[in-house]
Amino acid sequence: MVYAVELRREAPYGNGFGNIIVFDNVLRETAEPASPAIGMEQGFGVGSSLAQNSGLTMLELVFTAGRYGRSSLSVFGTLRSTEGASERAIVGGSGQFRLARGYVLSRVGGGTNETLIWELDAYILRHHN
């Protein structure tokens, strides 16, 4: 994760209002660090609330291995880091996920001082050719 613009350094997780975060993270089969990599989570987030620790995010789940290799899901919505799970919309995709719709539930699954593990559960409606 790289801070493109960091206006409020005191905000937890860096999501202070106006902060812009760009990320390129490994997408794994499970939340275990030794789990096989199946792709990348790439996108950006903008701290979008003065009252809450939340950010508006746009991300692409790019699958590079396994059953959905060479396909992707496009996800858009608000991530609330202080609540349990955040729900974001699946607004499209490519490859096997062309015309996909649905939602992703995201929650913190663990981490250390240097890493943060997010668990993503995707519920997908997709068009079959």
PDB file of C-alpha atoms in Angstrom:
ATOM      1  CA  MET A   1       0.000   0.000   0.000  1.00  0.00           C
ATOM      2  CA  VAL A   2       1.349   3.391  -0.964  1.00  0.00           C
ATOM      3  CA  TYR A   3       0.049   6.753   0.240  1.00  0.00           C
ATOM      4  CA  ALA A   4      -0.363   8.950  -2.816  1.00  0.00           C
ATOM      5  CA  VAL A   5      -1.641  11.845  -0.684  1.00  0.00           C
ATOM      6  CA  GLU A   6      -1.555  11.808   3.126  1.00  0.00           C
ATOM      7  CA  LEU A   7      -3.297  14.827   4.602  1.00  0.00           C
ATOM      8  CA  ARG A   8      -4.015  13.411   8.076  1.00  0.00           C
ATOM      9  CA  ARG A   9      -1.200  11.312   9.516  1.00  0.00           C
ATOM     10  CA  GLU A  10      -2.943  10.788  12.878  1.00  0.00           C
ATOM     11  CA  ALA A  11      -5.819   8.753  11.389  1.00  0.00           C
ATOM     12  CA  PRO A  12      -5.738   5.016  12.125  1.00  0.00           C
ATOM     13  CA  TYR A  13      -5.016   2.808   9.075  1.00  0.00           C
ATOM     14  CA  GLY A  14      -4.248   5.984   7.109  1.00  0.00           C
ATOM     15  CA  ASN A  15      -7.861   6.542   6.035  1.00  0.00           C
ATOM     16  CA  GLY A  16      -8.128  10.124   7.274  1.00  0.00           C
ATOM     17  CA  PHE A  17     -10.383  12.432   5.298  1.00  0.00           C
ATOM     18  CA  GLY A  18      -8.723  13.329   2.002  1.00  0.00           C
ATOM     19  CA  ASN A  19      -5.961  10.701   2.204  1.00  0.00           C
ATOM     20  CA  ILE A  20      -5.464   8.731  -1.010  1.00  0.00           C
ATOM     21  CA  ILE A  21      -4.153   5.177  -0.782  1.00  0.00           C
ATOM     22  CA  VAL A  22      -3.072   3.065  -3.767  1.00  0.00           C
ATOM     23  CA  PHE A  23      -2.662  -0.671  -3.297  1.00  0.00           C
ATOM     24  CA  ASP A  24      -1.371  -3.747  -5.122  1.00  0.00           C
ATOM     25  CA  ASN A  25      -1.797  -6.718  -2.774  1.00  0.00           C
ATOM     26  CA  VAL A  26      -1.494 -10.481  -3.169  1.00  0.00           C
ATOM     27  CA  LEU A  27      -4.838 -12.282  -3.354  1.00  0.00           C
ATOM     28  CA  ARG A  28      -4.648 -15.702  -1.680  1.00  0.00           C
ATOM     29  CA  GLU A  29      -6.972 -18.683  -1.661  1.00  0.00           C
ATOM     30  CA  THR A  30      -7.486 -18.435   2.129  1.00  0.00           C
ATOM     31  CA  ALA A  31      -6.511 -16.012   4.915  1.00  0.00           C
ATOM     32  CA  GLU A  32      -3.449 -18.120   5.769  1.00  0.00           C
ATOM     33  CA  PRO A  33      -0.170 -16.408   4.752  1.00  0.00           C
ATOM     34  CA  ALA A  34       1.138 -19.691   3.277  1.00  0.00           C
ATOM     35  CA  SER A  35      -1.995 -20.169   1.149  1.00  0.00           C
ATOM     36  CA  PRO A  36      -1.431 -20.273  -2.640  1.00  0.00           C
ATOM     37  CA  ALA A  37      -1.532 -16.927  -4.450  1.00  0.00           C
ATOM     38  CA  ILE A  38      -4.398 -16.794  -6.949  1.00  0.00           C
ATOM     39  CA  GLY A  39      -4.081 -13.188  -8.094  1.00  0.00           C
ATOM     40  CA  MET A  40      -3.805  -9.557  -7.075  1.00  0.00           C
ATOM     41  CA  GLU A  41      -6.051  -6.965  -5.438  1.00  0.00           C
ATOM     42  CA  GLN A  42      -5.297  -3.659  -7.143  1.00  0.00           C
ATOM     43  CA  GLY A  43      -6.966  -0.298  -6.688  1.00  0.00           C
ATOM     44  CA  PHE A  44      -7.237   2.847  -4.628  1.00  0.00           C
ATOM     45  CA  GLY A  45      -9.120   4.343  -1.713  1.00  0.00           C
ATOM     46  CA  VAL A  46      -9.944   7.868  -0.604  1.00  0.00           C
ATOM     47  CA  GLY A  47     -10.674   8.837   3.005  1.00  0.00           C
ATOM     48  CA  SER A  48     -14.217  10.111   2.505  1.00  0.00           C
ATOM     49  CA  SER A  49     -15.722  10.788   5.933  1.00  0.00           C
ATOM     50  CA  LEU A  50     -14.956  13.446   8.524  1.00  0.00           C
ATOM     51  CA  ALA A  51     -16.968  11.601  11.187  1.00  0.00           C
ATOM     52  CA  GLN A  52     -15.894   7.965  10.662  1.00  0.00           C
ATOM     53  CA  ASN A  53     -12.766   6.041   9.798  1.00  0.00           C
ATOM     54  CA  SER A  54     -13.910   4.979   6.332  1.00  0.00           C
ATOM     55  CA  GLY A  55     -12.908   5.289   2.735  1.00  0.00           C
ATOM     56  CA  LEU A  56     -14.443   5.017  -0.692  1.00  0.00           C
ATOM     57  CA  THR A  57     -12.646   2.257  -2.620  1.00  0.00           C
ATOM     58  CA  MET A  58     -12.413   1.038  -6.190  1.00  0.00           C
ATOM     59  CA  LEU A  59     -10.562  -2.204  -6.654  1.00  0.00           C
ATOM     60  CA  GLU A  60      -9.991  -4.947  -9.152  1.00  0.00           C
ATOM     61  CA  LEU A  61      -9.614  -8.561  -8.037  1.00  0.00           C
ATOM     62  CA  VAL A  62      -7.352  -9.897 -10.802  1.00  0.00           C
ATOM     63  CA  PHE A  63      -7.179 -13.699 -10.888  1.00  0.00           C
ATOM     64  CA  THR A  64      -3.952 -15.078 -12.348  1.00  0.00           C
ATOM     65  CA  ALA A  65      -4.173 -18.759 -11.350  1.00  0.00           C
ATOM     66  CA  GLY A  66      -6.691 -21.517 -10.815  1.00  0.00           C
ATOM     67  CA  ARG A  67     -10.180 -21.905 -12.196  1.00  0.00           C
ATOM     68  CA  TYR A  68     -10.697 -18.156 -12.760  1.00  0.00           C
ATOM     69  CA  GLY A  69      -7.225 -17.308 -14.100  1.00  0.00           C
ATOM     70  CA  ARG A  70      -7.262 -14.440 -16.631  1.00  0.00           C
ATOM     71  CA  SER A  71     -10.549 -13.110 -15.188  1.00  0.00           C
ATOM     72  CA  SER A  72     -11.271 -10.203 -12.845  1.00  0.00           C
ATOM     73  CA  LEU A  73     -13.976  -8.680 -10.640  1.00  0.00           C
ATOM     74  CA  SER A  74     -14.543  -4.926 -10.267  1.00  0.00           C
ATOM     75  CA  VAL A  75     -15.573  -3.833  -6.750  1.00  0.00           C
ATOM     76  CA  PHE A  76     -16.763  -0.388  -5.617  1.00  0.00           C
ATOM     77  CA  GLY A  77     -17.958   0.939  -2.265  1.00  0.00           C
ATOM     78  CA  THR A  78     -17.195   2.241   1.200  1.00  0.00           C
ATOM     79  CA  LEU A  79     -14.834   0.327   3.475  1.00  0.00           C
ATOM     80  CA  ARG A  80     -15.501   0.998   7.160  1.00  0.00           C
ATOM     81  CA  SER A  81     -12.421  -0.159   9.058  1.00  0.00           C
ATOM     82  CA  THR A  82     -13.939   0.334  12.519  1.00  0.00           C
ATOM     83  CA  GLU A  83     -16.951  -1.934  11.968  1.00  0.00           C
ATOM     84  CA  GLY A  84     -17.128  -5.733  11.648  1.00  0.00           C
ATOM     85  CA  ALA A  85     -17.721  -6.424   7.958  1.00  0.00           C
ATOM     86  CA  SER A  86     -18.042  -3.920   5.123  1.00  0.00           C
ATOM     87  CA  GLU A  87     -20.228  -4.645   2.121  1.00  0.00           C
ATOM     88  CA  ARG A  88     -19.149  -3.381  -1.292  1.00  0.00           C
ATOM     89  CA  ALA A  89     -20.783  -3.869  -4.689  1.00  0.00           C
ATOM     90  CA  ILE A  90     -19.440  -5.997  -7.524  1.00  0.00           C
ATOM     91  CA  VAL A  91     -20.026  -3.719 -10.511  1.00  0.00           C
ATOM     92  CA  GLY A  92     -18.591  -5.840 -13.321  1.00  0.00           C
ATOM     93  CA  GLY A  93     -15.723  -8.008 -14.362  1.00  0.00           C
ATOM     94  CA  SER A  94     -13.836  -9.591 -17.240  1.00  0.00           C
ATOM     95  CA  GLY A  95     -13.250 -13.076 -18.611  1.00  0.00           C
ATOM     96  CA  GLN A  96     -15.450 -15.576 -16.766  1.00  0.00           C
ATOM     97  CA  PHE A  97     -16.875 -12.683 -14.728  1.00  0.00           C
ATOM     98  CA  ARG A  98     -18.029 -10.555 -17.671  1.00  0.00           C
ATOM     99  CA  LEU A  99     -21.264  -8.731 -16.677  1.00  0.00           C
ATOM    100  CA  ALA A 100     -20.882  -9.911 -13.049  1.00  0.00           C
ATOM    101  CA  ARG A 101     -22.990  -8.412 -10.267  1.00  0.00           C
ATOM    102  CA  GLY A 102     -23.088  -9.107  -6.554  1.00  0.00           C
ATOM    103  CA  TYR A 103     -21.301  -8.022  -3.414  1.00  0.00           C
ATOM    104  CA  VAL A 104     -18.139  -8.574  -1.390  1.00  0.00           C
ATOM    105  CA  LEU A 105     -18.033  -8.738   2.404  1.00  0.00           C
ATOM    106  CA  SER A 106     -14.646  -7.581   3.778  1.00  0.00           C
ATOM    107  CA  ARG A 107     -13.373  -7.950   7.342  1.00  0.00           C
ATOM    108  CA  VAL A 108      -9.995  -7.775   9.032  1.00  0.00           C
ATOM    109  CA  GLY A 109      -8.756 -11.332   9.512  1.00  0.00           C
ATOM    110  CA  GLY A 110      -5.532 -10.637  11.400  1.00  0.00           C
ATOM    111  CA  GLY A 111      -2.116  -9.205  10.848  1.00  0.00           C
ATOM    112  CA  THR A 112       0.987  -7.840  12.505  1.00  0.00           C
ATOM    113  CA  ASN A 113       2.532  -4.369  12.911  1.00  0.00           C
ATOM    114  CA  GLU A 114       3.672  -4.616   9.279  1.00  0.00           C
ATOM    115  CA  THR A 115       0.838  -6.543   7.613  1.00  0.00           C
ATOM    116  CA  LEU A 116      -2.925  -6.567   7.587  1.00  0.00           C
ATOM    117  CA  ILE A 117      -4.942  -9.565   6.383  1.00  0.00           C
ATOM    118  CA  TRP A 118      -8.369  -8.871   4.922  1.00  0.00           C
ATOM    119  CA  GLU A 119     -10.852 -11.696   4.403  1.00  0.00           C
ATOM    120  CA  LEU A 120     -13.044 -11.228   1.338  1.00  0.00           C
ATOM    121  CA  ASP A 121     -16.202 -13.264   0.748  1.00  0.00           C
ATOM    122  CA  ALA A 122     -17.673 -12.682  -2.719  1.00  0.00           C
ATOM    123  CA  TYR A 123     -21.276 -13.452  -3.682  1.00  0.00           C
ATOM    124  CA  ILE A 124     -21.422 -13.342  -7.478  1.00  0.00           C
ATOM    125  CA  LEU A 125     -24.097 -13.496 -10.170  1.00  0.00           C
ATOM    126  CA  ARG A 126     -22.458 -13.972 -13.533  1.00  0.00           C
ATOM    127  CA  HIS A 127     -23.496 -14.327 -17.128  1.00  0.00           C
ATOM    128  CA  HIS A 128     -22.886 -17.755 -18.689  1.00  0.00           C
ATOM    129  CA  ASN A 129     -21.999 -17.881 -22.372  1.00  0.00           C
TER     130      ASN A 129
END
